[in-house]
Short mmCIF file of C-alpha atoms and ligand atoms in Angstrom, two decimals:
data_model
loop_
_atom_site.label_atom_id
_atom_site.label_comp_id
_atom_site.label_asym_id
_atom_site.label_seq_id
_atom_site.Cartn_x
_atom_site.Cartn_y
_atom_site.Cartn_z
CA MET R 1 -17.41 2.51 14.54
CA PRO R 2 -20.25 4.76 15.03
CA HIS R 3 -20.95 6.61 11.34
CA ARG R 4 -21.04 9.75 13.60
CA HIS R 5 -17.86 9.80 14.48
CA ALA R 6 -16.51 8.17 11.15
CA THR R 7 -17.81 10.97 9.94
CA ILE R 8 -16.70 13.51 12.38
CA LEU R 9 -13.04 11.72 11.80
CA LEU R 10 -13.17 11.68 7.90
CA ILE R 11 -13.38 15.62 8.19
CA LEU R 12 -11.00 16.24 10.85
CA ILE R 13 -8.35 13.95 8.92
CA ALA R 14 -8.98 15.60 5.37
CA SER R 15 -8.83 18.95 7.19
CA ALA R 16 -5.40 17.92 9.12
CA VAL R 17 -3.72 16.19 5.38
CA VAL R 18 -4.64 20.37 3.85
CA LEU R 19 -3.51 21.96 7.43
CA GLY R 20 -0.42 19.90 7.33
CA ILE R 21 0.77 20.77 3.78
CA LEU R 22 0.48 24.72 4.52
CA SER R 23 1.95 24.38 8.25
CA GLY R 24 5.23 22.80 6.22
CA TRP R 25 4.58 25.30 3.35
CA PHE R 26 5.48 28.04 4.75
CA TRP R 27 7.12 27.21 8.55
CA GLY R 28 9.62 25.23 6.62
CA THR R 29 12.90 23.40 8.80
CA ALA R 30 11.12 24.61 12.15
CA MET R 31 7.87 21.85 11.51
CA THR R 32 10.60 19.45 12.01
CA GLU R 33 10.43 19.65 15.76
CA ILE R 34 7.10 17.92 15.82
CA ALA R 35 8.24 15.10 13.92
CA TRP R 36 8.70 13.10 16.98
CA ILE R 37 4.89 13.47 16.91
CA GLY R 38 3.98 11.77 13.56
CA ARG R 39 6.58 9.51 14.40
CA LEU R 40 4.89 8.14 17.58
CA PHE R 41 1.24 7.88 15.59
CA LEU R 42 3.18 5.54 12.84
CA ASP R 43 4.95 3.98 15.39
CA ALA R 44 1.93 3.36 17.39
CA LEU R 45 0.26 1.24 14.00
CA LYS R 46 3.18 -0.36 12.74
CA MET R 47 3.26 -1.91 16.10
CA LEU R 48 -0.24 -3.79 15.69
CA ILE R 49 1.61 -4.62 12.44
CA VAL R 50 2.27 -8.45 12.83
CA PRO R 51 -0.13 -9.65 15.73
CA LEU R 52 -2.95 -8.07 13.08
CA ILE R 53 -1.29 -10.00 10.65
CA LEU R 54 -1.14 -13.07 12.23
CA ALA R 55 -4.51 -13.07 13.57
CA ALA R 56 -6.66 -11.83 10.48
CA VAL R 57 -4.79 -13.57 8.17
CA ILE R 58 -4.98 -17.71 10.34
CA SER R 59 -8.38 -16.93 11.71
CA GLY R 60 -9.50 -15.81 7.74
CA VAL R 61 -8.10 -18.50 6.25
CA ALA R 62 -9.85 -20.23 8.89
CA SER R 63 -13.64 -19.68 8.38
CA LEU R 64 -12.95 -20.21 4.65
CA GLY R 65 -13.79 -23.84 5.90
CA ASP R 66 -11.78 -26.69 3.19
CA VAL R 67 -8.38 -26.15 1.35
CA ARG R 68 -10.87 -25.79 -2.05
CA ARG R 69 -12.69 -22.64 -0.86
CA LEU R 70 -8.84 -21.04 0.08
CA GLY R 71 -7.90 -22.35 -3.39
CA ARG R 72 -10.64 -20.48 -5.57
CA THR R 73 -10.45 -17.62 -3.05
CA GLY R 74 -6.78 -17.48 -3.59
CA GLY R 75 -7.88 -17.57 -6.95
CA ILE R 76 -9.61 -14.61 -7.49
CA THR R 77 -7.14 -13.03 -5.79
CA VAL R 78 -4.64 -13.54 -7.29
CA SER R 79 -6.42 -13.31 -11.07
CA TYR R 80 -7.12 -9.61 -9.65
CA TYR R 81 -4.29 -8.15 -8.33
CA ALA R 82 -2.30 -9.83 -11.48
CA LEU R 83 -4.92 -8.09 -13.53
CA THR R 84 -4.69 -4.52 -11.89
CA THR R 85 -1.30 -4.63 -11.60
CA ALA R 86 -0.71 -5.10 -15.37
CA ILE R 87 -2.87 -2.63 -16.49
CA ALA R 88 -1.30 -0.13 -13.57
CA VAL R 89 2.58 -0.69 -15.51
CA PHE R 90 0.66 -0.44 -18.77
CA THR R 91 -0.77 2.81 -17.94
CA GLY R 92 2.26 4.25 -16.96
CA LEU R 93 4.33 3.18 -19.61
CA VAL R 94 1.19 4.69 -22.15
CA MET R 95 1.93 8.03 -20.10
CA VAL R 96 5.47 8.22 -20.02
CA ASN R 97 5.74 7.32 -23.86
CA LEU R 98 3.60 10.31 -24.74
CA ILE R 99 4.45 13.05 -22.01
CA GLN R 100 8.11 11.72 -22.07
CA PRO R 101 9.54 13.47 -19.57
CA GLY R 102 13.56 12.47 -19.24
CA ILE R 103 14.01 14.44 -22.44
CA GLY R 104 15.98 17.40 -21.99
CA ILE R 105 17.46 16.34 -18.05
CA ASP R 106 20.13 18.20 -16.54
CA LEU R 107 22.04 14.45 -15.10
CA SER R 108 24.04 17.15 -13.13
CA GLY R 109 21.26 17.38 -10.75
CA ALA R 110 21.27 13.76 -9.60
CA ALA R 111 21.62 13.15 -6.21
CA SER R 112 23.91 10.47 -3.79
CA THR R 113 22.52 6.89 -4.45
CA GLU R 114 25.00 4.91 -2.99
CA HIS R 115 22.40 4.04 0.18
CA ILE R 116 20.19 2.32 -2.31
CA THR R 117 22.38 1.16 -4.03
CA GLY R 118 24.18 -0.85 -1.51
CA ARG R 119 21.11 -1.49 0.43
CA GLU R 120 19.90 -4.75 -1.39
CA PRO R 121 20.90 -7.48 -3.74
CA ALA R 122 18.04 -7.21 -6.06
CA GLY R 123 17.25 -9.85 -8.69
CA ILE R 124 14.06 -12.74 -9.43
CA SER R 125 15.90 -14.99 -7.41
CA ASP R 126 16.34 -12.83 -3.94
CA ILE R 127 12.27 -12.17 -4.81
CA LEU R 128 11.76 -15.17 -4.89
CA LEU R 129 13.69 -16.46 -1.36
CA SER R 130 12.07 -13.84 0.25
CA LEU R 131 8.84 -15.65 0.08
CA ILE R 132 10.13 -18.58 2.49
CA SER R 133 12.28 -17.64 6.31
CA PRO R 134 13.83 -20.08 8.32
CA ASN R 135 13.28 -17.84 11.14
CA ILE R 136 9.46 -16.79 11.69
CA VAL R 137 10.38 -14.80 14.78
CA ALA R 138 13.35 -12.99 13.23
CA ALA R 139 11.11 -12.32 10.25
CA ALA R 140 8.25 -10.58 12.05
CA ALA R 141 11.17 -9.14 14.09
CA ASN R 142 12.26 -7.29 10.57
CA ALA R 143 8.78 -6.70 9.56
CA GLN R 144 9.38 -9.27 6.28
CA LEU R 145 5.45 -9.78 6.03
CA LEU R 146 5.49 -12.24 2.90
CA PRO R 147 7.27 -14.83 5.00
CA LEU R 148 4.56 -14.72 7.92
CA ILE R 149 1.86 -14.13 5.83
CA LEU R 150 2.62 -17.82 3.71
CA PHE R 151 3.31 -19.60 6.86
CA ALA R 152 -0.07 -18.19 8.98
CA ILE R 153 -2.04 -19.51 5.46
CA LEU R 154 -0.06 -22.82 5.78
CA PHE R 155 -0.90 -23.09 9.34
CA SER R 156 -4.10 -21.97 9.41
CA ALA R 157 -4.49 -24.16 6.79
CA ALA R 158 -3.49 -27.04 8.63
CA VAL R 159 -5.83 -25.83 11.51
CA THR R 160 -8.60 -26.63 9.62
CA THR R 161 -7.31 -30.41 8.79
CA LEU R 162 -7.72 -30.46 12.83
CA GLY R 163 -11.67 -30.51 13.54
CA ASP R 164 -12.44 -30.07 17.36
CA ARG R 165 -8.97 -30.48 18.52
CA GLY R 166 -8.50 -26.65 15.59
CA GLU R 167 -11.81 -24.82 17.54
CA PRO R 168 -10.40 -23.63 19.94
CA VAL R 169 -6.57 -22.57 18.11
CA ILE R 170 -9.33 -20.52 15.25
CA ALA R 171 -11.36 -19.58 18.42
CA PHE R 172 -8.57 -17.58 19.99
CA PHE R 173 -7.31 -15.85 17.40
CA ASN R 174 -10.74 -15.07 16.29
CA GLY R 175 -10.89 -13.05 19.41
CA VAL R 176 -6.71 -11.63 18.78
CA ASN R 177 -7.86 -9.67 15.82
CA GLU R 178 -10.74 -8.48 17.17
CA ALA R 179 -9.10 -6.51 19.42
CA MET R 180 -6.03 -5.52 17.01
CA MET R 181 -9.64 -4.25 15.20
CA LYS R 182 -10.35 -2.30 18.18
CA LEU R 183 -6.98 -0.42 19.29
CA ALA R 184 -6.65 0.30 15.29
CA ILE R 185 -10.27 2.20 16.17
CA TRP R 186 -8.96 4.11 19.06
CA LEU R 187 -5.84 4.85 17.08
CA MET R 188 -7.46 6.52 14.21
CA TYR R 189 -8.71 8.92 16.69
CA LEU R 190 -5.53 10.22 17.16
CA ALA R 191 -5.07 9.71 13.08
CA PRO R 192 -5.97 14.00 12.90
CA VAL R 193 -3.35 15.38 14.91
CA GLY R 194 -0.20 12.24 13.87
CA ILE R 195 -1.36 12.81 9.86
CA TYR R 196 -1.19 16.36 10.51
CA ALA R 197 2.83 15.88 12.53
CA LEU R 198 3.76 13.08 9.76
CA VAL R 199 2.51 15.71 6.06
CA ALA R 200 3.77 18.81 7.87
CA SER R 201 7.04 17.71 9.38
CA ARG R 202 7.79 15.96 6.12
CA LEU R 203 7.31 19.06 3.80
CA GLY R 204 9.46 21.05 6.25
CA THR R 205 12.54 18.39 5.74
CA ALA R 206 12.35 19.12 2.35
CA GLY R 207 13.26 22.70 3.13
CA GLY R 208 9.62 24.17 3.29
CA GLY R 209 7.62 25.47 0.18
CA GLN R 210 9.98 27.37 -1.74
CA ALA R 211 12.51 24.84 -1.41
CA PHE R 212 10.02 21.77 -1.96
CA LEU R 213 8.51 23.71 -5.48
CA ASP R 214 12.69 23.87 -6.47
CA GLN R 215 13.03 20.45 -6.62
CA LEU R 216 9.38 19.82 -8.00
CA ILE R 217 9.87 22.40 -10.11
CA ALA R 218 13.43 20.12 -11.64
CA VAL R 219 11.62 17.20 -12.44
CA GLY R 220 8.44 18.79 -13.09
CA TRP R 221 7.15 16.48 -16.03
CA TYR R 222 8.50 13.13 -14.40
CA VAL R 223 6.17 14.34 -11.64
CA LEU R 224 3.10 15.12 -13.32
CA THR R 225 3.88 11.80 -15.17
CA VAL R 226 3.48 10.58 -12.28
CA ILE R 227 0.98 11.67 -10.21
CA GLY R 228 -1.47 11.91 -13.93
CA GLY R 229 -0.33 8.03 -14.01
CA LEU R 230 -2.16 7.59 -11.00
CA THR R 231 -5.10 9.79 -11.61
CA VAL R 232 -6.15 8.00 -14.29
CA HIS R 233 -5.52 3.93 -12.83
CA PHE R 234 -7.01 5.07 -9.93
CA ILE R 235 -11.03 4.55 -12.63
CA VAL R 236 -9.48 1.19 -12.46
CA PRO R 237 -10.22 -0.26 -9.22
CA CYS R 238 -13.43 2.20 -9.51
CA LEU R 239 -14.97 0.69 -12.41
CA ILE R 240 -14.51 -3.07 -10.81
CA LEU R 241 -15.80 -1.90 -7.57
CA PHE R 242 -19.37 -0.84 -9.78
CA PHE R 243 -19.84 -3.41 -12.21
CA VAL R 244 -18.23 -6.13 -10.43
CA ALA R 245 -18.20 -5.44 -7.08
CA GLY R 246 -21.61 -4.15 -6.53
CA ARG R 247 -20.89 -1.31 -4.99
CA GLY R 248 -21.34 2.33 -4.32
CA ARG R 249 -19.76 5.67 -3.97
CA ASP R 250 -20.66 4.65 -0.16
CA TYR R 251 -17.48 2.92 -0.17
CA VAL R 252 -14.84 4.40 -2.02
CA VAL R 253 -16.15 7.55 0.45
CA THR R 254 -15.77 5.16 4.20
CA MET R 255 -12.25 3.90 1.98
CA LEU R 256 -11.16 8.23 2.52
CA ARG R 257 -10.22 7.56 6.26
CA ALA R 258 -8.09 5.09 5.61
CA LEU R 259 -7.33 6.12 1.62
CA LEU R 260 -5.73 10.11 3.46
CA THR R 261 -3.32 7.76 6.60
CA ALA R 262 -1.61 6.05 3.11
CA PHE R 263 -1.46 9.27 1.89
CA GLY R 264 -0.07 10.41 5.69
CA THR R 265 2.10 7.74 6.42
CA ALA R 266 3.01 6.80 3.04
CA SER R 267 3.41 3.04 4.42
CA SER R 268 0.81 0.30 3.18
CA SER R 269 1.17 -1.56 6.04
CA ALA R 270 0.88 0.42 8.66
CA THR R 271 -2.10 1.76 7.07
CA LEU R 272 -3.34 -2.32 7.73
CA SER R 273 -5.47 -1.35 10.04
CA MET R 274 -7.52 0.68 9.20
CA THR R 275 -8.26 -0.60 5.62
CA MET R 276 -9.13 -3.28 7.70
CA GLU R 277 -11.74 -1.01 9.65
CA CYS R 278 -12.95 0.91 6.71
CA VAL R 279 -13.77 -2.66 4.57
CA ARG R 280 -15.30 -3.69 7.85
CA GLU R 281 -17.15 -1.09 8.36
CA ASN R 282 -18.38 -0.96 3.97
CA GLY R 283 -19.95 -4.49 5.10
CA VAL R 284 -17.32 -6.93 3.49
CA ASP R 285 -16.57 -10.49 4.69
CA ASP R 286 -14.66 -10.29 7.61
CA ARG R 287 -13.56 -14.09 5.54
CA ALA R 288 -12.48 -11.87 2.84
CA ALA R 289 -11.41 -8.50 3.90
CA ARG R 290 -8.97 -11.10 6.69
CA PHE R 291 -7.48 -12.60 3.57
CA VAL R 292 -7.29 -9.91 0.61
CA LEU R 293 -6.15 -7.36 2.67
CA PRO R 294 -3.27 -8.43 4.30
CA LEU R 295 -1.82 -10.19 1.86
CA GLY R 296 -2.78 -6.79 -0.85
CA SER R 297 -0.58 -4.64 1.25
CA THR R 298 2.49 -6.56 0.64
CA VAL R 299 1.93 -8.33 -3.27
CA ASN R 300 -1.09 -6.01 -4.27
CA MET R 301 0.94 -2.52 -5.33
CA ASP R 302 -0.71 -0.49 -8.61
CA GLY R 303 0.57 2.43 -7.49
CA THR R 304 4.24 1.24 -6.90
CA ALA R 305 4.04 -0.83 -10.54
CA LEU R 306 3.62 1.87 -11.95
CA TYR R 307 6.08 4.18 -11.07
CA GLU R 308 8.36 1.83 -11.63
CA ALA R 309 7.49 1.76 -14.66
CA VAL R 310 7.10 5.72 -15.49
CA ALA R 311 11.07 6.02 -12.91
CA VAL R 312 12.57 3.62 -15.01
CA MET R 313 11.75 5.03 -18.14
CA PHE R 314 12.02 8.97 -17.50
CA ILE R 315 15.85 7.46 -16.79
CA ALA R 316 16.41 5.57 -19.44
CA GLN R 317 14.94 9.16 -21.96
CA ALA R 318 17.79 11.21 -19.26
CA TYR R 319 20.12 8.71 -19.80
CA GLY R 320 19.76 9.48 -23.58
CA VAL R 321 18.82 5.63 -24.12
CA ALA R 322 15.75 4.63 -26.81
CA LEU R 323 14.29 1.81 -25.65
CA SER R 324 12.80 -0.83 -27.45
CA VAL R 325 9.32 -2.00 -27.37
CA GLY R 326 11.57 -5.82 -26.93
CA GLN R 327 12.61 -3.56 -23.86
CA GLN R 328 9.95 -2.26 -22.46
CA ALA R 329 8.35 -5.44 -22.07
CA VAL R 330 11.20 -6.27 -20.14
CA VAL R 331 10.19 -3.43 -18.38
CA PHE R 332 6.87 -4.79 -17.85
CA VAL R 333 7.33 -7.83 -16.78
CA THR R 334 10.58 -6.39 -13.95
CA ALA R 335 8.68 -3.50 -12.79
CA THR R 336 6.00 -6.37 -11.77
CA LEU R 337 7.98 -7.96 -10.06
CA ALA R 338 9.86 -4.84 -8.60
CA ALA R 339 6.15 -4.35 -6.96
CA ILE R 340 5.37 -7.33 -5.02
CA GLY R 341 8.65 -7.39 -3.76
CA ALA R 342 8.29 -4.16 -2.84
CA ALA R 343 7.67 -4.22 1.17
CA GLY R 344 4.78 -1.61 1.80
CA ILE R 345 7.76 0.86 3.76
CA PRO R 346 8.12 4.39 3.02
CA GLU R 347 10.22 4.04 0.06
CA ALA R 348 9.86 0.47 -0.67
CA GLY R 349 9.79 1.18 -4.57
CA LEU R 350 13.23 2.57 -4.99
CA VAL R 351 15.24 0.35 -3.95
CA THR R 352 13.00 -2.48 -5.65
CA MET R 353 13.34 -0.30 -8.43
CA ILE R 354 17.28 -1.48 -8.49
CA LEU R 355 15.99 -4.61 -10.99
CA VAL R 356 13.94 -2.84 -13.16
CA LEU R 357 17.08 -0.84 -14.01
CA ASN R 358 19.50 -3.91 -13.62
CA ALA R 359 17.47 -5.41 -16.44
CA VAL R 360 17.57 -2.87 -18.79
CA HIS R 361 21.09 -1.99 -18.20
CA LEU R 362 20.29 1.41 -16.84
CA PRO R 363 22.90 2.60 -14.77
CA LEU R 364 21.88 2.79 -11.35
CA GLU R 365 23.03 6.20 -10.45
CA GLY R 366 19.64 7.26 -12.31
CA ILE R 367 17.83 7.09 -9.16
CA GLY R 368 19.83 9.66 -7.94
CA LEU R 369 16.83 12.19 -10.48
CA LEU R 370 14.08 10.76 -8.83
CA LEU R 371 15.48 10.84 -5.38
CA THR R 372 14.37 14.67 -3.58
CA VAL R 373 10.42 14.32 -4.78
CA ASP R 374 10.69 10.20 -4.30
CA TRP R 375 8.81 11.04 -0.47
CA PHE R 376 6.32 13.20 -2.37
CA LEU R 377 5.39 10.71 -4.86
CA ASP R 378 5.60 7.86 -2.71
CA ARG R 379 2.28 9.55 -1.15
CA PHE R 380 0.20 9.17 -3.31
CA ARG R 381 0.86 5.63 -5.48
CA THR R 382 1.04 4.29 -1.39
CA THR R 383 -2.74 5.58 -1.57
CA ILE R 384 -3.75 4.06 -4.60
CA ASN R 385 -2.27 1.18 -3.71
CA VAL R 386 -4.29 0.22 -0.82
CA TRP R 387 -7.55 1.80 -2.43
CA GLY R 388 -6.18 -1.20 -4.92
CA ASP R 389 -6.10 -3.80 -1.70
CA ALA R 390 -10.09 -2.87 -0.79
CA VAL R 391 -11.71 -2.98 -3.75
CA GLY R 392 -10.01 -6.16 -4.01
CA ALA R 393 -11.53 -7.24 -0.69
CA ALA R 394 -14.67 -5.92 -2.01
CA VAL R 395 -14.65 -8.02 -4.99
CA VAL R 396 -13.51 -11.02 -3.49
CA HIS R 397 -16.48 -10.82 -0.74
CA ARG R 398 -19.23 -10.42 -3.84
CA PHE R 399 -17.60 -14.38 -5.19
CA LEU R 400 -17.95 -15.40 -1.73
CA PRO R 401 -20.55 -17.94 -1.83
CA ASN R 402 -23.97 -16.12 -0.02
CA GLY R 403 -25.51 -17.18 2.65
CA GLU R 404 -22.67 -18.93 4.94
CA PRO R 405 -21.84 -18.77 8.26
CA ASN R 406 -19.19 -15.56 8.87
CA VAL R 407 -16.99 -16.18 11.88
CA ASP R 408 -17.41 -13.16 13.63
CA GLN R 409 -20.90 -11.90 12.38
CA THR R 410 -21.50 -13.08 16.41
CA ALA R 411 -18.15 -11.10 17.16
CA PRO R 412 -19.35 -7.56 19.31
CA ARG R 413 -18.52 -4.96 16.87
CA SER R 414 -17.45 -1.38 18.81
N1 LIG O 1 5.01 3.44 0.64
C1 LIG O 1 4.84 2.25 -0.67
C2 LIG O 1 3.86 1.80 0.19
O1 LIG O 1 3.77 1.43 1.92
C3 LIG O 1 5.81 1.34 -1.13
C4 LIG O 1 6.73 2.28 -1.88
O2 LIG O 1 5.87 2.46 -3.15
O3 LIG O 1 7.31 2.20 -1.57
O4 LIG O 1 2.40 0.75 -0.43
#
C-alpha cells in the first residue's frame, strides 16, 4: 500500500475508534442499528482466514527450504512465544497480587455463566487433542485453525522433499497468498467504516456510556489491573523489537492499522490479513511473516495469558480463597496453556479460563463477575496479542540468514 494511503488510513481508522466510542457512549442502544455494518466487515475479514492461512503457511514453510531450517525458525519462534507469554503471565500475577482487585467484591453481582461453562470441556488433554483434526475440511469450516496450520506445515514439509515435482504446488500457493494480500489491502480501505460500526454498536449493546460506566465501576480495580498489566506488557515486545530485532519507532507506527483493527474486531484471526500486510510494509521477510503470523494468531496470546492470570486471581480474592505460591505456580502454567488453547476469536479466553479455575478448584460461577466487562477488556488483550505476533515476525526475520532469495522478491506489490 502506498505510504500516503497508509498514513491517511491510519488517521481515519484512529478517528473511527474515537468516534465509535463517542457514538456508542452518547447514542447508546440506538447504535445497535448499525451492528450489521460491523458484522459485514468482520465477516469479510473472516472470509480470508482459511485460504490465507493455508497459502501463507504452505508457501512460507516451503520457502524456508530444507527441513533443518524449518527446525531453526520454528525453534526461534517457539522460544519467543514461550518467553513473552511467560513474562506476560508473571506481570499479571505481580499486578494482581499488588493491587488485589477482588477484595471486597459483591458476589451477588455475578451474571449467569451457563452459556460459558456448558460450552466446552477444557482440560490439558482437550488442548492437546485440538492440535489434530481427523477432518481437515471440518476443521476449516469450524475455524479450528491450529489443526489447519499443523496440516499446512506437514504438507509443505512433504512438498519440499519432492524436488521439481513440488515446484508447481509451491507456485500455486504463492499465487493464492498474493491474491489474499491484495484482498486484505482492499478490505483495509473499508476498515474505518467497519471499525466505527463495530465499536459503536458494541458499546450500544452494553447500554451506552452511563450503563457501561456503572458496569466498569462495579469491578473498576479489576479493569484497571488488567489494562495496567497489558500496558506494562506492551513494553516488553517493544524492548525486544528495539534491542533484538533492531527495529525503530516506524515499525510500531506501521503496525498501528493492524492494532486498531484488533481493537475493533477483538479477534486475532480476523485481524491476521491486516497484520500480514502491515508486517510486509515494514519490510519483514515473507519467510518469517508467513510462518510466524498465522501460528502466532492462534497460539501466541500474551494479552490473553496475562488476563487469564489476573482474572483467576481476582475470582480467588473475591471468594476469599488465598492461593499459595505453589497454587499460583499452577495458575502460571495453566494460564499459559489456556492462552495457547484459546482461539483467536472474541472472548475465547473466557472459555479456556475454565481450565485454570478447575486446576486451582475455584468456582466456575466466578466467571460471572467478569462477564459484563469482558468484551471491553477483550479488545485490549487482542491488541496485545497481535502486537506480540508482529514483533515475533521481526525477531524471526532478524535471525534468518541474510542475502538468501526471498520467494516473493519478484512478486508484485500493491
Ligand atoms: N479475542 C482474543 C483474540 O482473538 C482471544 C481472547 O482472549 O479471548 O486474540
